[in-house]
PDB file of C-alpha atoms in Angstrom:
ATOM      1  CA  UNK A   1      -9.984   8.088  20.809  1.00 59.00           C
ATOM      2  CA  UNK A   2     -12.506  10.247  18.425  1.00 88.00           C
ATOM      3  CA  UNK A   3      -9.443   9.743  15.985  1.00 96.00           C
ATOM      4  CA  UNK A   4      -9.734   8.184  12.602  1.00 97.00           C
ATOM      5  CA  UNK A   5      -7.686   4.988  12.703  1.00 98.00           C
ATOM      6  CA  UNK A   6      -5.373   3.844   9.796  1.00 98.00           C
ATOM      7  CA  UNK A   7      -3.456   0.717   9.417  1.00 98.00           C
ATOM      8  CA  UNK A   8      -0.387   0.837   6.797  1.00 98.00           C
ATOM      9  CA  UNK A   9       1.852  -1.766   5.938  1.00 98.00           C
ATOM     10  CA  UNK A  10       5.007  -1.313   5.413  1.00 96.00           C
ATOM     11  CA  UNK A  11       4.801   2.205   6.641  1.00 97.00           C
ATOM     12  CA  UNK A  12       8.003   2.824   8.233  1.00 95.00           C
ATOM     13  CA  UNK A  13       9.621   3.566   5.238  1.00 95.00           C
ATOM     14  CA  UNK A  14       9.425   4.508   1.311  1.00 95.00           C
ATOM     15  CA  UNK A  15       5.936   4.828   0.292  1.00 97.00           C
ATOM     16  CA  UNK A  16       4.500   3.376   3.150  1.00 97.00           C
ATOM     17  CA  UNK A  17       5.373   6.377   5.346  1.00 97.00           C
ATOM     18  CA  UNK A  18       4.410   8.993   2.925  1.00 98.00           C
ATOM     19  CA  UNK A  19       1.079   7.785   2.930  1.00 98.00           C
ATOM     20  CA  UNK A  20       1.376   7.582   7.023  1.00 98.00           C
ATOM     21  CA  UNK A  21       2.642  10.590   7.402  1.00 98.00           C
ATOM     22  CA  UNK A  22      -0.138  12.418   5.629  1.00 98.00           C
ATOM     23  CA  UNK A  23      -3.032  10.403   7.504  1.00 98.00           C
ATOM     24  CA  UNK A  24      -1.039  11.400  10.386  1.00 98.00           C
ATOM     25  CA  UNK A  25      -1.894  15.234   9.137  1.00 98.00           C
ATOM     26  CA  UNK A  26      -4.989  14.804   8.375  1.00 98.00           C
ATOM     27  CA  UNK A  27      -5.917  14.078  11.859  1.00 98.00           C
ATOM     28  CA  UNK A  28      -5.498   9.666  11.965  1.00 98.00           C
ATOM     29  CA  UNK A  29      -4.211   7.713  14.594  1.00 98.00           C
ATOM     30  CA  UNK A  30      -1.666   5.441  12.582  1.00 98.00           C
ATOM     31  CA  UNK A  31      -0.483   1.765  12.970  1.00 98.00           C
ATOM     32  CA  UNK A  32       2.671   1.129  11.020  1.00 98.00           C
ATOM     33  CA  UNK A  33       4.180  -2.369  10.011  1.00 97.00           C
ATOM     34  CA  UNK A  34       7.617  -3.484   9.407  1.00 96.00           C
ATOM     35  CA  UNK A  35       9.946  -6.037   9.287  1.00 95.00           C
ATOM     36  CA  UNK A  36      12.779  -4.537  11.672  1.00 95.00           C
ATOM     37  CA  UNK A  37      12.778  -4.320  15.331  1.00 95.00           C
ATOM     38  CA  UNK A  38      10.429  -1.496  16.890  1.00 95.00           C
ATOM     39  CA  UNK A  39      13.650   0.155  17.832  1.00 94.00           C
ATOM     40  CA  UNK A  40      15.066   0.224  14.626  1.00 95.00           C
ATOM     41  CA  UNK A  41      12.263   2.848  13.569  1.00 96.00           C
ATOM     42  CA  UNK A  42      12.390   5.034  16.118  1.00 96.00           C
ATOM     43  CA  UNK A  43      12.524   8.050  14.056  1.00 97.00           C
ATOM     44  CA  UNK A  44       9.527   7.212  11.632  1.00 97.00           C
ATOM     45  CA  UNK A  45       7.692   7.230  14.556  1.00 98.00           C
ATOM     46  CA  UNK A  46       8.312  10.021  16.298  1.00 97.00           C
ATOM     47  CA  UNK A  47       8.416  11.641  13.011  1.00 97.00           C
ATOM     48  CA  UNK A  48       4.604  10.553  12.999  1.00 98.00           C
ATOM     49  CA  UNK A  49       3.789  11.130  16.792  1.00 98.00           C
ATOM     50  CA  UNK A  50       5.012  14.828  15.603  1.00 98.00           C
ATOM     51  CA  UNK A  51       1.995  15.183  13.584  1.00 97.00           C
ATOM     52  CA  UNK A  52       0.032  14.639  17.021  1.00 97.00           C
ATOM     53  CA  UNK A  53      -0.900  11.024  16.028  1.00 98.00           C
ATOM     54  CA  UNK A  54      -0.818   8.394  18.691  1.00 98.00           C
ATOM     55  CA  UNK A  55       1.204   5.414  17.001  1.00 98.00           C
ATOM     56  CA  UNK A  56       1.092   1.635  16.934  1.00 98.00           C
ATOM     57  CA  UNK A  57       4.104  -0.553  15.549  1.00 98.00           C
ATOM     58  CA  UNK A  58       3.231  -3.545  14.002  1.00 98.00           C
ATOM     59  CA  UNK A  59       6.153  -6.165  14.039  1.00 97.00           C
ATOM     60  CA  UNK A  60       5.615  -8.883  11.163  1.00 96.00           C
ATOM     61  CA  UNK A  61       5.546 -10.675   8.045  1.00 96.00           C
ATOM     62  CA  UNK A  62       2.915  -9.707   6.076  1.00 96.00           C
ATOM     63  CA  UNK A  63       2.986 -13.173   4.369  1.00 95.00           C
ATOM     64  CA  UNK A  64       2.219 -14.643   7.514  1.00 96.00           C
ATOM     65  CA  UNK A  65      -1.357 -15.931   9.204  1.00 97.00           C
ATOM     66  CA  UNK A  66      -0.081 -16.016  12.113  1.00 97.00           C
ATOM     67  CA  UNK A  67       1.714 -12.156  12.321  1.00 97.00           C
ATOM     68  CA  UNK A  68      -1.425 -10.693  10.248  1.00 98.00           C
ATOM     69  CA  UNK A  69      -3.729 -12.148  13.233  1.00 98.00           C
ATOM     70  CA  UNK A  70      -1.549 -10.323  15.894  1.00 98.00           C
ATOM     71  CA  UNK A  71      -1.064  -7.347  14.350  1.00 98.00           C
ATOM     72  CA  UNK A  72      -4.706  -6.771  14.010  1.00 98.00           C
ATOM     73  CA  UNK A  73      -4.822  -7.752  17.578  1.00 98.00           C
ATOM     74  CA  UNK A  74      -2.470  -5.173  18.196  1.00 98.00           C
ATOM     75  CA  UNK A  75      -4.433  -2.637  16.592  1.00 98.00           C
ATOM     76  CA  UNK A  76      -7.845  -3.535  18.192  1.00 98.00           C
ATOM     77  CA  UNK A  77      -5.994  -3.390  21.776  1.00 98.00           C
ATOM     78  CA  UNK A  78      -4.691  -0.265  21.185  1.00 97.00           C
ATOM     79  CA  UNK A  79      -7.545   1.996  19.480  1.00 97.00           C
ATOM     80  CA  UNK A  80     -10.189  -0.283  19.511  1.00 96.00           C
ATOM     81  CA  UNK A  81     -11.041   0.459  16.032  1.00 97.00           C
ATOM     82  CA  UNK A  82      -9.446   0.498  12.322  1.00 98.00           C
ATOM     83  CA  UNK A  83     -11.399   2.929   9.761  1.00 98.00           C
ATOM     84  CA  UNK A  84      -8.863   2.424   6.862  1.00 98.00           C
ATOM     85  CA  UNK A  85      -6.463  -0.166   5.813  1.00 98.00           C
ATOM     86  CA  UNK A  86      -3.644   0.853   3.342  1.00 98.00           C
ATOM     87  CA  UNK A  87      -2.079  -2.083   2.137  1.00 98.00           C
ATOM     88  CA  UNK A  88       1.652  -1.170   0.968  1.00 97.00           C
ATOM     89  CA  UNK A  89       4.318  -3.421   2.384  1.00 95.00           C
ATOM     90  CA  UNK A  90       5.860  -5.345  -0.885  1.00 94.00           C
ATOM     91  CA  UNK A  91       8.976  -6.801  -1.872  1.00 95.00           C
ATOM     92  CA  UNK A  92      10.760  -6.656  -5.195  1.00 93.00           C
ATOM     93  CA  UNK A  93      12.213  -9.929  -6.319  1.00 95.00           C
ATOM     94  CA  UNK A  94      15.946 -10.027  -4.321  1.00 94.00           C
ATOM     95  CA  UNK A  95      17.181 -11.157  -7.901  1.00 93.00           C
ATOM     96  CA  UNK A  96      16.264  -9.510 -10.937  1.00 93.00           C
ATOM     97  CA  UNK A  97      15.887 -12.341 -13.987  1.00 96.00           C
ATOM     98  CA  UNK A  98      14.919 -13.133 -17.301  1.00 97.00           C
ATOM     99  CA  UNK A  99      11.537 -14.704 -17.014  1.00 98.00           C
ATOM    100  CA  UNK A 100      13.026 -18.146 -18.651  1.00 98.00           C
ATOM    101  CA  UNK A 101      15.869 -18.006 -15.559  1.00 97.00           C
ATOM    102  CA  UNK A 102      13.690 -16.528 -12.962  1.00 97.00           C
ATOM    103  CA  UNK A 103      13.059 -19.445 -10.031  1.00 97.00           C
ATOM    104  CA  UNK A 104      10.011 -20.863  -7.903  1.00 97.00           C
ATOM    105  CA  UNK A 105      11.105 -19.970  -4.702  1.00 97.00           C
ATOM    106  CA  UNK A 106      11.717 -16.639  -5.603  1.00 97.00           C
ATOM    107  CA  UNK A 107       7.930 -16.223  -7.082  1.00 98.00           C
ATOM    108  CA  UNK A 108       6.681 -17.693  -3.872  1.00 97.00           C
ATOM    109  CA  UNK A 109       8.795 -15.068  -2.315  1.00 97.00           C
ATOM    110  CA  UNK A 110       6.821 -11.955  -4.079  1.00 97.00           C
ATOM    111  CA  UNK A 111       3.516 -13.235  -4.133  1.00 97.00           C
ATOM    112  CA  UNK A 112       3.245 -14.342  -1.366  1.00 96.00           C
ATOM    113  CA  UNK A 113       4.142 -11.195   0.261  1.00 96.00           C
ATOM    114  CA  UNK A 114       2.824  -8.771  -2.192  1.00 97.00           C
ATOM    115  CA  UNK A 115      -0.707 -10.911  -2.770  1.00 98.00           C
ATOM    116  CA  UNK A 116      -1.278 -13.787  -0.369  1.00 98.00           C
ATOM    117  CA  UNK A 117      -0.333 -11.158   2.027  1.00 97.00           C
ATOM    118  CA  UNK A 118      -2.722  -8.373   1.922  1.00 98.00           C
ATOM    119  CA  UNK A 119      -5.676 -10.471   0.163  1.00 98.00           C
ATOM    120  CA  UNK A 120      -6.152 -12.506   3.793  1.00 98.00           C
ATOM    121  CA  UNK A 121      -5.573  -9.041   5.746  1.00 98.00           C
ATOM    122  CA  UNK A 122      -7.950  -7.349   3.930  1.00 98.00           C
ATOM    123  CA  UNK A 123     -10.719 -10.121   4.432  1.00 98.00           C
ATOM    124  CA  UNK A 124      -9.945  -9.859   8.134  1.00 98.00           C
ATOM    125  CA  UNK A 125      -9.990  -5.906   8.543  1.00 98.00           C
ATOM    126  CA  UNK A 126     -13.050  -6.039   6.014  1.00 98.00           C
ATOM    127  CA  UNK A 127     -15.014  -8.283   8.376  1.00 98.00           C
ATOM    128  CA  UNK A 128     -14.204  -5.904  11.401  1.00 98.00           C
ATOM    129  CA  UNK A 129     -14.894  -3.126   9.292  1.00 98.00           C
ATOM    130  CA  UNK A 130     -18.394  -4.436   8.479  1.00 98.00           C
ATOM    131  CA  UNK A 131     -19.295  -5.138  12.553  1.00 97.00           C
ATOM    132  CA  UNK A 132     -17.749  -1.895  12.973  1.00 97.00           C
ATOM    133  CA  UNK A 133     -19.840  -0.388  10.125  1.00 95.00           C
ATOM    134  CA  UNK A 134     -22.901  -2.177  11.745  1.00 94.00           C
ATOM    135  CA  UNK A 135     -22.524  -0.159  15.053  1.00 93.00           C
ATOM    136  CA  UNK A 136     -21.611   2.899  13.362  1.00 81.00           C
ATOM    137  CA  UNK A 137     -22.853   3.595  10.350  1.00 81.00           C
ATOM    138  CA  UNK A 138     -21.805   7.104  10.254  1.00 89.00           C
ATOM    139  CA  UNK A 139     -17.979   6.186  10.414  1.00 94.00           C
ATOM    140  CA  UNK A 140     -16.014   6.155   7.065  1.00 97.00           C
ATOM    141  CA  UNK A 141     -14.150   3.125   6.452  1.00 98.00           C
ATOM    142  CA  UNK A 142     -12.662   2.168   3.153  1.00 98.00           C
ATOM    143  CA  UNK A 143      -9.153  -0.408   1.728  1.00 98.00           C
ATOM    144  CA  UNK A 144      -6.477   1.693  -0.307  1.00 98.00           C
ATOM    145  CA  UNK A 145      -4.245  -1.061  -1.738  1.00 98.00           C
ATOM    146  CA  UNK A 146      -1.208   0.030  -3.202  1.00 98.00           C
ATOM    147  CA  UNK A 147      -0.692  -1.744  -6.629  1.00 98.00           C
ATOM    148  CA  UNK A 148       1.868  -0.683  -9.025  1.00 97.00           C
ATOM    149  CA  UNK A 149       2.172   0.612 -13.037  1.00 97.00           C
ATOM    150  CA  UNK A 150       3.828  -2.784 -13.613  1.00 97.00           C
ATOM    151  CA  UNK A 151      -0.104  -4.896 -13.030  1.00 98.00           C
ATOM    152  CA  UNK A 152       0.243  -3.928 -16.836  1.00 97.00           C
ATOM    153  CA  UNK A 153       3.484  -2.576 -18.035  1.00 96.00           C
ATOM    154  CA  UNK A 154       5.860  -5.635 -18.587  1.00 97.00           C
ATOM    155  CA  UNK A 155       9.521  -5.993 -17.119  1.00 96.00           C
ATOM    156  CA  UNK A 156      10.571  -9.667 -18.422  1.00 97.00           C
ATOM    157  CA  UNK A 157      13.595  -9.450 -15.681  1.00 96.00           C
ATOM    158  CA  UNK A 158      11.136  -8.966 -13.121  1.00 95.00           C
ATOM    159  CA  UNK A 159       7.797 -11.017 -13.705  1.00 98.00           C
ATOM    160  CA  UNK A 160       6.865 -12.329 -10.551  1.00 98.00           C
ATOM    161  CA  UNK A 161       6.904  -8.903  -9.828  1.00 97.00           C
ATOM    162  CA  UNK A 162       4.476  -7.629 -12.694  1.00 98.00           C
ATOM    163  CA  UNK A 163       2.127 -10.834 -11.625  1.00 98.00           C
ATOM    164  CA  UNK A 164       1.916  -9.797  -7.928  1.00 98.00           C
ATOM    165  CA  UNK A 165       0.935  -6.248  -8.697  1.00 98.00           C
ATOM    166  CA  UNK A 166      -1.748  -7.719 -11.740  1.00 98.00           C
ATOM    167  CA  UNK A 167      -2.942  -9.841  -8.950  1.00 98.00           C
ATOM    168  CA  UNK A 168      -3.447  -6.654  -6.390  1.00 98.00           C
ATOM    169  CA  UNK A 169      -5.522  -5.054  -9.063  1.00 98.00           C
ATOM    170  CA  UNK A 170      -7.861  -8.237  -9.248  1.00 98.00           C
ATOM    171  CA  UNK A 171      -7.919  -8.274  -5.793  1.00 98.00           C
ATOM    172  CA  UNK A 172      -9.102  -4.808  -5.375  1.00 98.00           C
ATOM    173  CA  UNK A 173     -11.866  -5.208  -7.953  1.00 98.00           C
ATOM    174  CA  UNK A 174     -13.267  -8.062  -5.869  1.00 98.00           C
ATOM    175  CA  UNK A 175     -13.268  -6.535  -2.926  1.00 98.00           C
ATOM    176  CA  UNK A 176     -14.819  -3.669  -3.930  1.00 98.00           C
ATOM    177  CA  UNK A 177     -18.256  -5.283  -5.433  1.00 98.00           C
ATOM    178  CA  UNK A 178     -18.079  -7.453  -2.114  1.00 98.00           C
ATOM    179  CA  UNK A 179     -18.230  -4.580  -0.094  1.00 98.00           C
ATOM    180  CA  UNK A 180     -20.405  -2.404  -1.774  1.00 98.00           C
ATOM    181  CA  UNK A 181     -23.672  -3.476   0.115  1.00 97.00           C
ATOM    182  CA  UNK A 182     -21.491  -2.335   3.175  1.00 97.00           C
ATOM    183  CA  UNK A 183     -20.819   1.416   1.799  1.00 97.00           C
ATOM    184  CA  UNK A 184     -17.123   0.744   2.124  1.00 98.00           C
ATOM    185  CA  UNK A 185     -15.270   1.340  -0.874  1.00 98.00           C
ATOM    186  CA  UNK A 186     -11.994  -0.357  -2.372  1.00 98.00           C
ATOM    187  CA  UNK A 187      -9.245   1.719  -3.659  1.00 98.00           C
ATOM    188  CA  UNK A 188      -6.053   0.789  -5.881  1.00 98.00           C
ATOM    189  CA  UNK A 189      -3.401   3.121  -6.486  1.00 98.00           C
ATOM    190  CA  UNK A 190      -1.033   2.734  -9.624  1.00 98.00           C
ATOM    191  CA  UNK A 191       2.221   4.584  -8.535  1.00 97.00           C
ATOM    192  CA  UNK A 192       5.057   5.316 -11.128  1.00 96.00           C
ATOM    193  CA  UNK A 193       8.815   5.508 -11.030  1.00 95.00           C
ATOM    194  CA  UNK A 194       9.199   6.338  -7.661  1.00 95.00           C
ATOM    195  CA  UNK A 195      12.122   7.302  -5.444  1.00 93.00           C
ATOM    196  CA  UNK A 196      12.657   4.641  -2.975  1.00 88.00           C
ATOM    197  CA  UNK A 197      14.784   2.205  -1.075  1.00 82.00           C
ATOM    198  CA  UNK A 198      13.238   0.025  -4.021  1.00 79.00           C
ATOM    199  CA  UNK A 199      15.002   1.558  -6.738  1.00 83.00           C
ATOM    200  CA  UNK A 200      17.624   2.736  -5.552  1.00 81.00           C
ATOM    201  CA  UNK A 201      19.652   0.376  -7.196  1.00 82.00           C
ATOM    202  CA  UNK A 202      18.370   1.756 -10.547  1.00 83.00           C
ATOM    203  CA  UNK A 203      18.612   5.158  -9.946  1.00 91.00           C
ATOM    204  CA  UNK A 204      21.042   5.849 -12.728  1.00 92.00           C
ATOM    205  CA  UNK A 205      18.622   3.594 -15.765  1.00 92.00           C
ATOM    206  CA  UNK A 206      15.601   5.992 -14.665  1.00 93.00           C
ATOM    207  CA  UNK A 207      17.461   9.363 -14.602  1.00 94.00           C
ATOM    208  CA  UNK A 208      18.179   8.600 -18.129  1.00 95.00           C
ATOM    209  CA  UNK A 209      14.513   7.502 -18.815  1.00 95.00           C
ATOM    210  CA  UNK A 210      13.059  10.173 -17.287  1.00 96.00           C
ATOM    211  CA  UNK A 211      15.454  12.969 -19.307  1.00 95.00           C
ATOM    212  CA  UNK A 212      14.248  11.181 -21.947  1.00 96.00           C
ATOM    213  CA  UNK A 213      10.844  11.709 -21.528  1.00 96.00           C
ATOM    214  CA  UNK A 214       9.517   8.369 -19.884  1.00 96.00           C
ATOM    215  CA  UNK A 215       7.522  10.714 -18.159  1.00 97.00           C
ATOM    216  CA  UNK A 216       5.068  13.283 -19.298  1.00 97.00           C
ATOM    217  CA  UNK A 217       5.809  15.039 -15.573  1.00 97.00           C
ATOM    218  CA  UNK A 218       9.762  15.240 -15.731  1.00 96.00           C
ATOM    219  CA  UNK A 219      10.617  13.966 -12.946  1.00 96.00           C
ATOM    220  CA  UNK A 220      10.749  10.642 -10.402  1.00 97.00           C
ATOM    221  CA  UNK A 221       7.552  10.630  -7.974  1.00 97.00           C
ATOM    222  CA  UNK A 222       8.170  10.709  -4.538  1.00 97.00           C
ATOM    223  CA  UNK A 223       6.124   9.124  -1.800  1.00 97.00           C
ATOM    224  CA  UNK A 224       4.602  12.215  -0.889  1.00 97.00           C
ATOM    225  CA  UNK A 225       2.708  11.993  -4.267  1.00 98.00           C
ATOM    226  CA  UNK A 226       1.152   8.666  -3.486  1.00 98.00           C
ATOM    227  CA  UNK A 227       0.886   9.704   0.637  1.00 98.00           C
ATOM    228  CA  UNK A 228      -1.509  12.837  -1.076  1.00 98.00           C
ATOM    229  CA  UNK A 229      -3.645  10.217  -3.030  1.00 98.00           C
ATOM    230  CA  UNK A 230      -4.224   8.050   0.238  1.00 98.00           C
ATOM    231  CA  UNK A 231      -4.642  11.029   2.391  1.00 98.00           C
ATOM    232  CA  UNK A 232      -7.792  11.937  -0.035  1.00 98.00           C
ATOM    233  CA  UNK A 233      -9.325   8.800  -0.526  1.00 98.00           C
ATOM    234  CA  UNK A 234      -9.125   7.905   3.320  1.00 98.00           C
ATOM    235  CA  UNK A 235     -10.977  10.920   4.245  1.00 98.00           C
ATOM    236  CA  UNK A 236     -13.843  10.597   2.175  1.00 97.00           C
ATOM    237  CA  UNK A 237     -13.561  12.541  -0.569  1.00 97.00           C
ATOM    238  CA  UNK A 238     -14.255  10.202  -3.469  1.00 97.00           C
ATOM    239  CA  UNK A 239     -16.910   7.851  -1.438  1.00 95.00           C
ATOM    240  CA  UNK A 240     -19.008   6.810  -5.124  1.00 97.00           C
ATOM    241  CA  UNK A 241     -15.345   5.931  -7.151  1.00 98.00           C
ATOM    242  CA  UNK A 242     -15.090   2.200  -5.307  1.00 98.00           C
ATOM    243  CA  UNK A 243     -12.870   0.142  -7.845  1.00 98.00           C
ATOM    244  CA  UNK A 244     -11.433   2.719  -9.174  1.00 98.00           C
ATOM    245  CA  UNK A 245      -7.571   2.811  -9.958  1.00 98.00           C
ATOM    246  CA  UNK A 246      -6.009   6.191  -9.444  1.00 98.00           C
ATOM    247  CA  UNK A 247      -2.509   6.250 -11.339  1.00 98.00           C
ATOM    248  CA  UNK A 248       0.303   8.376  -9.951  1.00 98.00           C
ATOM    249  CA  UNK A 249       2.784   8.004 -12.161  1.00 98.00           C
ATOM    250  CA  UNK A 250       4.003  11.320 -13.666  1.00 97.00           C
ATOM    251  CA  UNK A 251       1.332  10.328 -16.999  1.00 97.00           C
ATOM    252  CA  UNK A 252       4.197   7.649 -17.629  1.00 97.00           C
ATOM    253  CA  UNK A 253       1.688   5.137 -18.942  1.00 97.00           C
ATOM    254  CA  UNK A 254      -0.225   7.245 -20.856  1.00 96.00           C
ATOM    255  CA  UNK A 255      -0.227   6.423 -24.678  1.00 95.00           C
ATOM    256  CA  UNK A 256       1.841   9.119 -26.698  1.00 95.00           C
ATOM    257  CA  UNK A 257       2.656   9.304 -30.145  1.00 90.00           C
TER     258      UNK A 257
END
């Protein structure tokens, strides 16, 4: 129970369980949240409990008050604690269109998952954080939130998309001056192209782009690369960088003539 506790959303899969799977290394005890059935990720799991982490499964929206309050509950009934919360679960629109086609309900559908979502998490794990900080003070605790290269590179098929990740940048700047009097730092994480169940239907279109030079690395990243980011900033290594946005994205948006 001496353990380091994370919490990552959406960590059964893509991204979300490369970033688990290297807390999980590092020496965390790991909650993981999903959407499926507990015994529909069976093998993330043990995959995890192979590291020698103890692991919680999270059942739940994201989007919803009501499954954010219980998974939290979960997590406090199973470890008693929560030292770092990695906000990653996020959904791509389920139709990508033009911006002058695009509908409501399908906006409502991505920010409300990728914003509403883990803004109201992290202002509940924050406030635990800060009793837990308050009884502890020599504990590390600190939010990762995992954003996206599209809070400012445009994709007109895909804008509620672009203004959910813009959003999750906002949100981790004001969460990070709010915390500072607590010493817990606010992360964001910009990943790139990256090879997931996400874009998998566009595996083809980024190839090309990528041949082509898209990216100054030449190649997709992988969620190990962004699992290697969290894994750092979770264990304390960059404790005076709060608000800070750490881009892993293969130098893709980095101007070139």
């Amino acid at each position: 129970m001496n353990k380091p506790v994370a919490f990552v959303t959406g960590g059964s899969r893509g991204i979300g369980f490369g970033c688990a799977s290297q807390l999980a290394k590092l020496g965390f005890n790991v909650a993981i949240n999903g959407m499926r059935d507990e015994s529909a990720v069976s093998e993330p799991i043990e995959a995890l409990k192979a590291h020698g982490a103890e692991v919680v499964y999270c059942q739940g929206d994201i989007g919803s008050a009501e499954a954010r309050v219980a998974m939290l509950d979960k997590i406090k009934a199973q470890f008693g604690k929560l030292n770092v919360l990695v906000n990653n679960a996020g959904v791509a629109p389920k139709e990508r269109k033009d911006i002058l086609d695009a509908s409501e309900e399908s906006f409502d559908y991505v920010v409300g998952t990728n914003v509403k979502g883990p803004y109201f998490l992290t202002q509940a794990a924050a406030n635990w954080m800060i009793e837990q900080k308050a009884a502890s003070s020599d504990e590390f605790f600190a939010i990762i939130n995992v954003g996206s290269i599209s809070a400012t590179v445009v994709s007109v098929n895909r804008g509620e998309y672009c203004v959910s990740k813009a959003g999750v940048a906002m949100m981790s700047q004001l969460f990070a001056a709010r915390l500072g009097e607590y010493d817990i730092p606010v992360y964001e994480i910009r990943p790139g192209v990256t090879k997931t169940d996400m874009t998998s239907g566009v595996t083809d279109k980024y190839d090309k782009l990528i041949e082509d030079g898209l990216c100054v690395t030449k190649r997709w990243g992988f969620p190990e690369d962004i699992g290697k980011a969290v894994g750092s900033l979770a264990t304390g290594d960059f404790p005076y960088s709060t608000g800070q946005v750490i881009m892993v994205d293969g130098g893709l948006t980095m101007p070139r003539l």
